[in-house]
Amino acid sequence: MEPAGVPPPSCAPAWEAEEPPGSPTLPAECPRDGEPARKAREGAAAAERSRGLGPTGRAARGGEERGARAGRRPRVTVDSSKAKTSLEALKISLRQLRWREFPLGRRSPCDIYWHGVSFHDNYIFSGQVNKFPGMTEMVRKVTLSRAVRTMQDLFPVEYNFYPRSWILPEEFPLFVAEVRMMKESDPSWKPTFIVKPDGGCQGDGIYLIKDPSDVRPAGSLQSRPAVVQEYICKPLLVDKLKFDIRLYVLLKSLEPLEIYIAKDGLSRFCTEPYQEPTLKNLHQVFMHLTNYSLNIHSGNFIHSDNVNTGSKRTFSSILCRLSSRGADVKKVWSDIISLVIKTIIALTPELKVYYQSDIPAGKPGPTCFQILGFDILLMKNLKPMLLEVNANPSMRIEHEQELSPGVFENVPSPVDEEVKVAVIRDTLRLVDPQKKKRKDIQSQTSEHVSETKEDLLDAGPAGGLEHDTSRNTEAGLPSLCLKQVFPKYAKQFNYLRLVDRVAALFIRFLGVKGTTKLGPTGFRTFIRNCKLSNSNFSMASVDILYIDITRRWNSMGIDHKESGMCLQAFVEAFFCLAQKKYKSLPLHEQVASLIDFCEYHLAALGEKRPLCGRGTAERRSAVVTCPTDGLEVTAAHTPLLNCTAAAGKCADCRSHCYPGAVSPGAGRD
């Protein structure tokens, strides 16, 4: 790491360089200690005398200088002791940012903790950590499939980017029955399926089948569940080879939701020319599986320093090639952005449950962000399909090269370094904990910007630049490689966030901080407070519903550490209640209507509580018609008439036409 206080070799502004708003422009070259610095100070003093500044003016300047120096802050500190395979890319990023790295950890708290595997790599009570609690569990193949399937039930058109999936072993009979039914309805249908073990990575345990009977013995599935999906038989080919895209996505915040997508990614190629699957070629992994960790062992794998050739290339090189053939590259990007946002929307409800469990509100804890790896396959018609999401995408920037039989050496990979270092560096720029402080300081000193420039020139490195290098750094860096897509496109996608609202109800009734499961008392309280029980749905029926659904989800092996109803089970129960209450509507409108109904009554309950200590003479009864189903409720106070707006957007939700997939570029009323 370069010593603190030494300015970059060249401070000339980089193309499209982004500086924090209002930051003073730095000189093209900063004077250093010694004779140049002394001459600069003498020149500044002479200029001061020529302007006629007396002792009063110098005293005022001195006060401003002390204020400016007081506003300077130490460099951002990063604990990289748990970084593992991303360490080299992280080190390069920190050098470029001129931040302080602590590779062995630090007794005092750091600003940022960079973990290689999970949130729980370290015990952290402050700062920021680059992992969300529960993310590793959420993007496992089974959990991801369940989350996306829930959204497919609500919005089948919007979520048609994920292949039809079945979870083994519990859905094996359903898998057999549905395949048989589809074959009977269309005898020409010759499907291929791909089986993926739940906890597998790097292509481990993946295989192709032509018939459900080819699934390997169910005995092993009990200890290692799997997902079986329709195999995409007609992928886009480049140089007759199948490839997929590894795209890097930054989840910067859960609440409010903030998502960024890297402007470039990696394309990983198979190493044998592609042919549609047959019984003869099903087992040729180098033809069908794009995993880098598999294909690197192929004799045809090509390491290239050129981003346009080889078995690993940049995604931008593929887009350039498609554009030269007349493809609508903007639409491809728009569809990919839509896919990413919708997938994150499917994952966030349960992530919020994990988050409140590990970092309960009101208790000290870090804030979180995370880089995710989205694996996407382009079909022949350029439609993107989601393959999987990786909580810990590889950030290695070198590869192994065999020098002689059995002798390997790590060799730099320019393609990896170009993409991954930019992603890590710009993620750090976006989560820079000093940004807010810097903006506050800038707003306080904006009236003295011109004087501050002169102070910086006069001071040189010895005058305090040692602790204020970020402005120099920002000026010398390229523009951010990460593009914000949410909340930028929130208007187009907010209507999909129904399960998010269901999860908010679930969290509200959890009761005990730090838990992730709802007990029977909490479920009954939810039913009672939301006025969901009546003569047709008694509290006894409520208990039966709770027991039946909870028992079934627990039998699937869903987290036996706690007893009670998990979020997925609560969502199923909520859908069941919505279907009973609003029978004539489509499922998404049923669910939206029940959410509105619950939020309305909870808002009413919140308005009533402050009135409990007042005399009954003060209460004014008013009859309010609930906008969702005409149910009459008694309001205790006139302000309850405003609960509709506070709780619900009821009429707006039901008047939604719920259109098909909306591209980020399109407007939506």
PDB file of C-alpha atoms in Angstrom, residues 170-425:
ATOM      1  CA  GLU A 170     -41.196 -34.062  -2.071  1.00  0.00           C
ATOM      2  CA  GLU A 171     -42.420 -33.111  -5.568  1.00  0.00           C
ATOM      3  CA  PHE A 172     -41.169 -36.162  -7.405  1.00  0.00           C
ATOM      4  CA  PRO A 173     -44.708 -37.655  -7.784  1.00  0.00           C
ATOM      5  CA  LEU A 174     -45.921 -34.276  -9.092  1.00  0.00           C
ATOM      6  CA  PHE A 175     -42.974 -34.145 -11.513  1.00  0.00           C
ATOM      7  CA  VAL A 176     -43.830 -37.608 -12.880  1.00  0.00           C
ATOM      8  CA  ALA A 177     -47.536 -36.785 -13.210  1.00  0.00           C
ATOM      9  CA  GLU A 178     -47.033 -33.426 -14.946  1.00  0.00           C
ATOM     10  CA  VAL A 179     -44.504 -34.784 -17.434  1.00  0.00           C
ATOM     11  CA  ARG A 180     -46.821 -37.662 -18.292  1.00  0.00           C
ATOM     12  CA  MET A 181     -49.731 -35.268 -18.768  1.00  0.00           C
ATOM     13  CA  MET A 182     -47.718 -32.934 -21.022  1.00  0.00           C
ATOM     14  CA  LYS A 183     -46.492 -35.820 -23.152  1.00  0.00           C
ATOM     15  CA  GLU A 184     -50.043 -37.085 -23.577  1.00  0.00           C
ATOM     16  CA  SER A 185     -51.277 -33.664 -24.655  1.00  0.00           C
ATOM     17  CA  ASP A 186     -48.346 -33.192 -27.062  1.00  0.00           C
ATOM     18  CA  PRO A 187     -46.799 -36.475 -28.288  1.00  0.00           C
ATOM     19  CA  SER A 188     -44.140 -34.550 -30.252  1.00  0.00           C
ATOM     20  CA  TRP A 189     -42.735 -33.022 -27.044  1.00  0.00           C
ATOM     21  CA  LYS A 190     -39.302 -34.521 -26.354  1.00  0.00           C
ATOM     22  CA  PRO A 191     -38.107 -32.792 -23.201  1.00  0.00           C
ATOM     23  CA  THR A 192     -34.735 -32.804 -21.490  1.00  0.00           C
ATOM     24  CA  PHE A 193     -34.360 -32.022 -17.787  1.00  0.00           C
ATOM     25  CA  ILE A 194     -31.404 -30.914 -15.715  1.00  0.00           C
ATOM     26  CA  VAL A 195     -31.011 -32.059 -12.096  1.00  0.00           C
ATOM     27  CA  LYS A 196     -29.139 -29.716  -9.732  1.00  0.00           C
ATOM     28  CA  PRO A 197     -28.289 -30.646  -6.121  1.00  0.00           C
ATOM     29  CA  ASP A 198     -29.476 -28.005  -3.675  1.00  0.00           C
ATOM     30  CA  GLY A 199     -26.135 -27.224  -2.070  1.00  0.00           C
ATOM     31  CA  GLY A 200     -24.000 -27.926  -5.129  1.00  0.00           C
ATOM     32  CA  CYS A 201     -21.606 -25.422  -6.660  1.00  0.00           C
ATOM     33  CA  GLN A 202     -19.148 -25.292  -9.558  1.00  0.00           C
ATOM     34  CA  GLY A 203     -21.160 -27.879 -11.483  1.00  0.00           C
ATOM     35  CA  ASP A 204     -20.891 -30.516  -8.754  1.00  0.00           C
ATOM     36  CA  GLY A 205     -23.535 -33.247  -9.064  1.00  0.00           C
ATOM     37  CA  ILE A 206     -25.395 -31.740 -12.052  1.00  0.00           C
ATOM     38  CA  TYR A 207     -26.646 -34.145 -14.713  1.00  0.00           C
ATOM     39  CA  LEU A 208     -29.148 -34.296 -17.594  1.00  0.00           C
ATOM     40  CA  ILE A 209     -32.044 -36.742 -18.013  1.00  0.00           C
ATOM     41  CA  LYS A 210     -34.693 -37.419 -20.641  1.00  0.00           C
ATOM     42  CA  ASP A 211     -37.300 -39.012 -18.373  1.00  0.00           C
ATOM     43  CA  PRO A 212     -38.299 -38.782 -14.672  1.00  0.00           C
ATOM     44  CA  SER A 213     -37.360 -42.442 -14.251  1.00  0.00           C
ATOM     45  CA  ASP A 214     -33.727 -41.448 -14.890  1.00  0.00           C
ATOM     46  CA  VAL A 215     -33.516 -39.462 -11.634  1.00  0.00           C
ATOM     47  CA  ARG A 216     -30.890 -41.093  -9.475  1.00  0.00           C
ATOM     48  CA  PRO A 217     -32.069 -43.131  -6.443  1.00  0.00           C
ATOM     49  CA  ALA A 218     -34.280 -41.149  -4.092  1.00  0.00           C
ATOM     50  CA  GLY A 219     -32.385 -42.403  -1.028  1.00  0.00           C
ATOM     51  CA  SER A 220     -29.622 -39.859  -1.574  1.00  0.00           C
ATOM     52  CA  LEU A 221     -32.179 -37.104  -2.140  1.00  0.00           C
ATOM     53  CA  GLN A 222     -33.372 -37.322   1.444  1.00  0.00           C
ATOM     54  CA  SER A 223     -30.040 -36.033   2.689  1.00  0.00           C
ATOM     55  CA  ARG A 224     -29.353 -33.862  -0.360  1.00  0.00           C
ATOM     56  CA  PRO A 225     -32.472 -32.294  -1.923  1.00  0.00           C
ATOM     57  CA  ALA A 226     -32.335 -31.182  -5.534  1.00  0.00           C
ATOM     58  CA  VAL A 227     -34.136 -29.116  -8.122  1.00  0.00           C
ATOM     59  CA  VAL A 228     -35.062 -30.562 -11.504  1.00  0.00           C
ATOM     60  CA  GLN A 229     -35.734 -28.068 -14.308  1.00  0.00           C
ATOM     61  CA  GLU A 230     -36.625 -28.055 -17.950  1.00  0.00           C
ATOM     62  CA  TYR A 231     -33.355 -27.848 -19.857  1.00  0.00           C
ATOM     63  CA  ILE A 232     -33.089 -24.941 -22.311  1.00  0.00           C
ATOM     64  CA  CYS A 233     -32.387 -26.767 -25.560  1.00  0.00           C
ATOM     65  CA  LYS A 234     -32.076 -23.755 -27.868  1.00  0.00           C
ATOM     66  CA  PRO A 235     -29.485 -21.385 -26.395  1.00  0.00           C
ATOM     67  CA  LEU A 236     -27.779 -18.602 -28.299  1.00  0.00           C
ATOM     68  CA  LEU A 237     -24.474 -19.865 -29.719  1.00  0.00           C
ATOM     69  CA  VAL A 238     -21.273 -17.939 -30.422  1.00  0.00           C
ATOM     70  CA  ASP A 239     -18.651 -19.728 -32.506  1.00  0.00           C
ATOM     71  CA  LYS A 240     -20.949 -22.794 -32.287  1.00  0.00           C
ATOM     72  CA  LEU A 241     -20.434 -22.863 -28.519  1.00  0.00           C
ATOM     73  CA  LYS A 242     -22.948 -22.538 -25.701  1.00  0.00           C
ATOM     74  CA  PHE A 243     -22.163 -19.850 -23.098  1.00  0.00           C
ATOM     75  CA  ASP A 244     -23.707 -18.157 -20.100  1.00  0.00           C
ATOM     76  CA  ILE A 245     -23.324 -14.701 -18.552  1.00  0.00           C
ATOM     77  CA  ARG A 246     -22.042 -13.963 -15.063  1.00  0.00           C
ATOM     78  CA  LEU A 247     -23.448 -10.557 -14.173  1.00  0.00           C
ATOM     79  CA  TYR A 248     -22.547  -8.788 -10.925  1.00  0.00           C
ATOM     80  CA  VAL A 249     -25.352  -7.152  -8.955  1.00  0.00           C
ATOM     81  CA  LEU A 250     -24.921  -4.983  -5.861  1.00  0.00           C
ATOM     82  CA  LEU A 251     -27.700  -5.136  -3.283  1.00  0.00           C
ATOM     83  CA  LYS A 252     -26.781  -1.936  -1.448  1.00  0.00           C
ATOM     84  CA  SER A 253     -29.742  -1.788   0.904  1.00  0.00           C
ATOM     85  CA  LEU A 254     -32.837  -3.788   1.817  1.00  0.00           C
ATOM     86  CA  GLU A 255     -34.868  -0.971   3.326  1.00  0.00           C
ATOM     87  CA  PRO A 256     -35.124   1.101   1.240  1.00  0.00           C
ATOM     88  CA  LEU A 257     -34.418  -1.340  -1.576  1.00  0.00           C
ATOM     89  CA  GLU A 258     -31.405  -0.233  -3.610  1.00  0.00           C
ATOM     90  CA  ILE A 259     -29.994  -2.293  -6.503  1.00  0.00           C
ATOM     91  CA  TYR A 260     -27.065  -1.662  -8.855  1.00  0.00           C
ATOM     92  CA  ILE A 261     -25.995  -3.704 -11.890  1.00  0.00           C
ATOM     93  CA  ALA A 262     -22.462  -3.826 -13.299  1.00  0.00           C
ATOM     94  CA  LYS A 263     -22.224  -2.479 -16.829  1.00  0.00           C
ATOM     95  CA  ASP A 264     -20.020  -5.406 -17.823  1.00  0.00           C
ATOM     96  CA  GLY A 265     -19.791  -9.053 -16.838  1.00  0.00           C
ATOM     97  CA  LEU A 266     -18.183 -12.307 -17.919  1.00  0.00           C
ATOM     98  CA  SER A 267     -19.207 -14.790 -20.595  1.00  0.00           C
ATOM     99  CA  ARG A 268     -18.153 -18.374 -19.791  1.00  0.00           C
ATOM    100  CA  PHE A 269     -18.021 -20.769 -22.726  1.00  0.00           C
ATOM    101  CA  CYS A 270     -18.387 -24.492 -23.120  1.00  0.00           C
ATOM    102  CA  THR A 271     -15.431 -26.141 -24.798  1.00  0.00           C
ATOM    103  CA  GLU A 272     -17.175 -28.500 -27.236  1.00  0.00           C
ATOM    104  CA  PRO A 273     -19.501 -27.468 -30.098  1.00  0.00           C
ATOM    105  CA  TYR A 274     -23.125 -27.542 -28.977  1.00  0.00           C
ATOM    106  CA  GLN A 275     -25.700 -30.073 -30.168  1.00  0.00           C
ATOM    107  CA  GLU A 276     -29.229 -30.434 -28.870  1.00  0.00           C
ATOM    108  CA  PRO A 277     -29.347 -33.139 -26.170  1.00  0.00           C
ATOM    109  CA  THR A 278     -29.780 -36.755 -27.210  1.00  0.00           C
ATOM    110  CA  LEU A 279     -29.326 -39.996 -25.309  1.00  0.00           C
ATOM    111  CA  LYS A 280     -25.848 -40.213 -26.841  1.00  0.00           C
ATOM    112  CA  ASN A 281     -24.539 -36.798 -25.768  1.00  0.00           C
ATOM    113  CA  LEU A 282     -26.366 -36.225 -22.450  1.00  0.00           C
ATOM    114  CA  HIS A 283     -23.219 -36.981 -20.477  1.00  0.00           C
ATOM    115  CA  GLN A 284     -20.911 -34.625 -22.403  1.00  0.00           C
ATOM    116  CA  VAL A 285     -20.513 -31.952 -19.739  1.00  0.00           C
ATOM    117  CA  PHE A 286     -18.139 -29.806 -21.832  1.00  0.00           C
ATOM    118  CA  MET A 287     -20.939 -29.414 -24.379  1.00  0.00           C
ATOM    119  CA  HIS A 288     -23.888 -28.720 -22.062  1.00  0.00           C
ATOM    120  CA  LEU A 289     -22.553 -27.196 -18.834  1.00  0.00           C
ATOM    121  CA  THR A 290     -21.008 -23.730 -18.916  1.00  0.00           C
ATOM    122  CA  ASN A 291     -19.397 -23.885 -15.455  1.00  0.00           C
ATOM    123  CA  TYR A 292     -15.873 -22.463 -15.600  1.00  0.00           C
ATOM    124  CA  SER A 293     -14.696 -24.893 -12.899  1.00  0.00           C
ATOM    125  CA  LEU A 294     -15.654 -27.822 -15.167  1.00  0.00           C
ATOM    126  CA  ASN A 295     -14.517 -26.524 -18.533  1.00  0.00           C
ATOM    127  CA  ILE A 296     -11.106 -25.432 -17.289  1.00  0.00           C
ATOM    128  CA  HIS A 297     -10.219 -29.143 -17.173  1.00  0.00           C
ATOM    129  CA  SER A 298     -11.038 -29.563 -20.862  1.00  0.00           C
ATOM    130  CA  GLY A 299      -8.160 -29.834 -23.295  1.00  0.00           C
ATOM    131  CA  ASN A 300      -9.997 -27.300 -25.481  1.00  0.00           C
ATOM    132  CA  PHE A 301     -10.115 -24.587 -22.827  1.00  0.00           C
ATOM    133  CA  ILE A 302      -8.439 -21.395 -24.090  1.00  0.00           C
ATOM    134  CA  HIS A 303      -6.898 -18.856 -21.703  1.00  0.00           C
ATOM    135  CA  SER A 304      -6.761 -15.533 -23.494  1.00  0.00           C
ATOM    136  CA  ASP A 305      -5.548 -12.062 -22.570  1.00  0.00           C
ATOM    137  CA  ASN A 306      -7.975 -10.670 -25.151  1.00  0.00           C
ATOM    138  CA  VAL A 307     -11.505  -9.872 -23.905  1.00  0.00           C
ATOM    139  CA  ASN A 308     -12.938 -10.858 -27.324  1.00  0.00           C
ATOM    140  CA  THR A 309     -11.537 -14.385 -27.575  1.00  0.00           C
ATOM    141  CA  GLY A 310     -10.950 -17.478 -25.478  1.00  0.00           C
ATOM    142  CA  SER A 311     -13.184 -19.537 -23.200  1.00  0.00           C
ATOM    143  CA  LYS A 312     -13.858 -16.569 -20.893  1.00  0.00           C
ATOM    144  CA  ARG A 313     -14.682 -13.180 -22.394  1.00  0.00           C
ATOM    145  CA  THR A 314     -16.339  -9.958 -21.327  1.00  0.00           C
ATOM    146  CA  PHE A 315     -20.091  -9.706 -21.801  1.00  0.00           C
ATOM    147  CA  SER A 316     -19.621  -6.365 -23.551  1.00  0.00           C
ATOM    148  CA  SER A 317     -17.624  -8.138 -26.284  1.00  0.00           C
ATOM    149  CA  ILE A 318     -20.598 -10.450 -26.887  1.00  0.00           C
ATOM    150  CA  LEU A 319     -22.982  -7.479 -27.037  1.00  0.00           C
ATOM    151  CA  CYS A 320     -20.723  -5.750 -29.583  1.00  0.00           C
ATOM    152  CA  ARG A 321     -20.776  -8.859 -31.705  1.00  0.00           C
ATOM    153  CA  LEU A 322     -24.569  -9.115 -31.461  1.00  0.00           C
ATOM    154  CA  SER A 323     -24.934  -5.439 -32.299  1.00  0.00           C
ATOM    155  CA  SER A 324     -22.815  -5.880 -35.423  1.00  0.00           C
ATOM    156  CA  ARG A 325     -25.291  -8.558 -36.520  1.00  0.00           C
ATOM    157  CA  GLY A 326     -28.218  -6.166 -36.100  1.00  0.00           C
ATOM    158  CA  ALA A 327     -29.519  -7.429 -32.741  1.00  0.00           C
ATOM    159  CA  ASP A 328     -31.391  -5.019 -30.472  1.00  0.00           C
ATOM    160  CA  VAL A 329     -28.792  -4.836 -27.697  1.00  0.00           C
ATOM    161  CA  LYS A 330     -30.726  -2.195 -25.756  1.00  0.00           C
ATOM    162  CA  LYS A 331     -33.671  -4.559 -25.439  1.00  0.00           C
ATOM    163  CA  VAL A 332     -31.374  -7.350 -24.266  1.00  0.00           C
ATOM    164  CA  TRP A 333     -30.063  -5.076 -21.505  1.00  0.00           C
ATOM    165  CA  SER A 334     -33.565  -3.915 -20.639  1.00  0.00           C
ATOM    166  CA  ASP A 335     -34.768  -7.518 -20.306  1.00  0.00           C
ATOM    167  CA  ILE A 336     -31.763  -8.410 -18.134  1.00  0.00           C
ATOM    168  CA  ILE A 337     -32.388  -5.433 -15.834  1.00  0.00           C
ATOM    169  CA  SER A 338     -36.029  -6.473 -15.533  1.00  0.00           C
ATOM    170  CA  LEU A 339     -34.993 -10.056 -14.692  1.00  0.00           C
ATOM    171  CA  VAL A 340     -32.582  -8.885 -11.979  1.00  0.00           C
ATOM    172  CA  ILE A 341     -35.048  -6.528 -10.303  1.00  0.00           C
ATOM    173  CA  LYS A 342     -37.831  -9.139 -10.301  1.00  0.00           C
ATOM    174  CA  THR A 343     -35.513 -11.782  -8.856  1.00  0.00           C
ATOM    175  CA  ILE A 344     -34.382  -9.475  -6.040  1.00  0.00           C
ATOM    176  CA  ILE A 345     -38.037  -8.630  -5.323  1.00  0.00           C
ATOM    177  CA  ALA A 346     -38.685 -12.369  -4.953  1.00  0.00           C
ATOM    178  CA  LEU A 347     -35.775 -12.739  -2.489  1.00  0.00           C
ATOM    179  CA  THR A 348     -36.198  -9.664  -0.275  1.00  0.00           C
ATOM    180  CA  PRO A 349     -39.200 -10.766   1.854  1.00  0.00           C
ATOM    181  CA  GLU A 350     -37.344 -13.632   3.516  1.00  0.00           C
ATOM    182  CA  LEU A 351     -34.087 -11.677   3.626  1.00  0.00           C
ATOM    183  CA  LYS A 352     -35.885  -9.099   5.788  1.00  0.00           C
ATOM    184  CA  VAL A 353     -36.925 -11.873   8.186  1.00  0.00           C
ATOM    185  CA  TYR A 354     -33.299 -13.041   8.487  1.00  0.00           C
ATOM    186  CA  TYR A 355     -32.106  -9.452   8.866  1.00  0.00           C
ATOM    187  CA  GLN A 356     -34.438  -8.595  11.761  1.00  0.00           C
ATOM    188  CA  SER A 357     -33.437 -11.876  13.415  1.00  0.00           C
ATOM    189  CA  ASP A 358     -29.682 -11.178  13.309  1.00  0.00           C
ATOM    190  CA  ILE A 359     -29.853  -7.399  13.684  1.00  0.00           C
ATOM    191  CA  PRO A 360     -33.018  -6.621  15.692  1.00  0.00           C
ATOM    192  CA  ALA A 361     -34.253  -3.044  15.543  1.00  0.00           C
ATOM    193  CA  GLY A 362     -32.881  -0.928  18.370  1.00  0.00           C
ATOM    194  CA  LYS A 363     -29.817  -3.114  18.964  1.00  0.00           C
ATOM    195  CA  PRO A 364     -26.275  -2.280  17.807  1.00  0.00           C
ATOM    196  CA  GLY A 365     -25.205  -3.956  14.617  1.00  0.00           C
ATOM    197  CA  PRO A 366     -23.643  -3.336  11.231  1.00  0.00           C
ATOM    198  CA  THR A 367     -25.393  -2.294   8.065  1.00  0.00           C
ATOM    199  CA  CYS A 368     -25.084  -4.687   5.129  1.00  0.00           C
ATOM    200  CA  PHE A 369     -24.484  -4.730   1.389  1.00  0.00           C
ATOM    201  CA  GLN A 370     -23.625  -7.627  -0.932  1.00  0.00           C
ATOM    202  CA  ILE A 371     -22.345  -8.406  -4.411  1.00  0.00           C
ATOM    203  CA  LEU A 372     -24.350 -11.213  -6.031  1.00  0.00           C
ATOM    204  CA  GLY A 373     -23.474 -13.240  -9.117  1.00  0.00           C
ATOM    205  CA  PHE A 374     -26.409 -13.733 -11.507  1.00  0.00           C
ATOM    206  CA  ASP A 375     -25.948 -16.583 -13.991  1.00  0.00           C
ATOM    207  CA  ILE A 376     -28.044 -15.857 -17.064  1.00  0.00           C
ATOM    208  CA  LEU A 377     -28.479 -17.765 -20.321  1.00  0.00           C
ATOM    209  CA  LEU A 378     -29.524 -16.064 -23.549  1.00  0.00           C
ATOM    210  CA  MET A 379     -31.891 -18.118 -25.657  1.00  0.00           C
ATOM    211  CA  LYS A 380     -31.690 -18.194 -29.431  1.00  0.00           C
ATOM    212  CA  ASN A 381     -34.351 -15.449 -29.578  1.00  0.00           C
ATOM    213  CA  LEU A 382     -32.202 -13.350 -27.145  1.00  0.00           C
ATOM    214  CA  LYS A 383     -34.588 -13.788 -24.239  1.00  0.00           C
ATOM    215  CA  PRO A 384     -32.582 -13.960 -20.964  1.00  0.00           C
ATOM    216  CA  MET A 385     -33.292 -16.898 -18.629  1.00  0.00           C
ATOM    217  CA  LEU A 386     -32.176 -17.049 -15.000  1.00  0.00           C
ATOM    218  CA  LEU A 387     -30.075 -20.111 -14.197  1.00  0.00           C
ATOM    219  CA  GLU A 388     -29.122 -19.357 -10.602  1.00  0.00           C
ATOM    220  CA  VAL A 389     -27.939 -16.671  -8.175  1.00  0.00           C
ATOM    221  CA  ASN A 390     -24.625 -16.943  -6.302  1.00  0.00           C
ATOM    222  CA  ALA A 391     -24.218 -15.397  -2.857  1.00  0.00           C
ATOM    223  CA  ASN A 392     -20.421 -15.729  -3.096  1.00  0.00           C
ATOM    224  CA  PRO A 393     -19.429 -15.241  -6.731  1.00  0.00           C
ATOM    225  CA  SER A 394     -15.762 -15.934  -7.365  1.00  0.00           C
ATOM    226  CA  MET A 395     -13.671 -12.767  -7.315  1.00  0.00           C
ATOM    227  CA  ARG A 396     -10.383 -14.467  -8.191  1.00  0.00           C
ATOM    228  CA  ILE A 397      -8.366 -12.565 -10.771  1.00  0.00           C
ATOM    229  CA  GLU A 398      -5.895 -15.320 -11.588  1.00  0.00           C
ATOM    230  CA  HIS A 399      -6.108 -18.866 -12.897  1.00  0.00           C
ATOM    231  CA  GLU A 400      -4.002 -21.986 -12.545  1.00  0.00           C
ATOM    232  CA  GLN A 401      -1.735 -22.881 -15.428  1.00  0.00           C
ATOM    233  CA  GLU A 402       0.017 -26.244 -15.669  1.00  0.00           C
ATOM    234  CA  LEU A 403       3.695 -25.646 -16.316  1.00  0.00           C
ATOM    235  CA  SER A 404       4.595 -29.344 -16.364  1.00  0.00           C
ATOM    236  CA  PRO A 405       2.721 -32.498 -15.353  1.00  0.00           C
ATOM    237  CA  GLY A 406       1.438 -31.915 -11.830  1.00  0.00           C
ATOM    238  CA  VAL A 407       3.121 -28.497 -11.496  1.00  0.00           C
ATOM    239  CA  PHE A 408       0.752 -25.499 -11.472  1.00  0.00           C
ATOM    240  CA  GLU A 409       1.262 -21.768 -11.222  1.00  0.00           C
ATOM    241  CA  ASN A 410      -1.211 -18.942 -10.617  1.00  0.00           C
ATOM    242  CA  VAL A 411      -1.248 -16.696 -13.670  1.00  0.00           C
ATOM    243  CA  PRO A 412      -3.024 -13.302 -13.820  1.00  0.00           C
ATOM    244  CA  SER A 413      -6.247 -13.244 -15.833  1.00  0.00           C
ATOM    245  CA  PRO A 414      -6.666  -9.822 -17.502  1.00  0.00           C
ATOM    246  CA  VAL A 415     -10.339 -10.501 -18.336  1.00  0.00           C
ATOM    247  CA  ASP A 416     -11.195 -11.303 -14.711  1.00  0.00           C
ATOM    248  CA  GLU A 417      -9.190  -8.387 -13.382  1.00  0.00           C
ATOM    249  CA  GLU A 418     -10.800  -5.881 -15.742  1.00  0.00           C
ATOM    250  CA  VAL A 419     -14.322  -6.784 -14.612  1.00  0.00           C
ATOM    251  CA  LYS A 420     -13.943  -7.845 -10.976  1.00  0.00           C
ATOM    252  CA  VAL A 421     -11.622  -5.127  -9.676  1.00  0.00           C
ATOM    253  CA  ALA A 422     -13.962  -2.466 -11.086  1.00  0.00           C
ATOM    254  CA  VAL A 423     -16.964  -4.122  -9.397  1.00  0.00           C
ATOM    255  CA  ILE A 424     -15.274  -4.306  -5.968  1.00  0.00           C
ATOM    256  CA  ARG A 425     -13.739  -0.839  -6.202  1.00  0.00           C
TER     257      ARG A 425
END
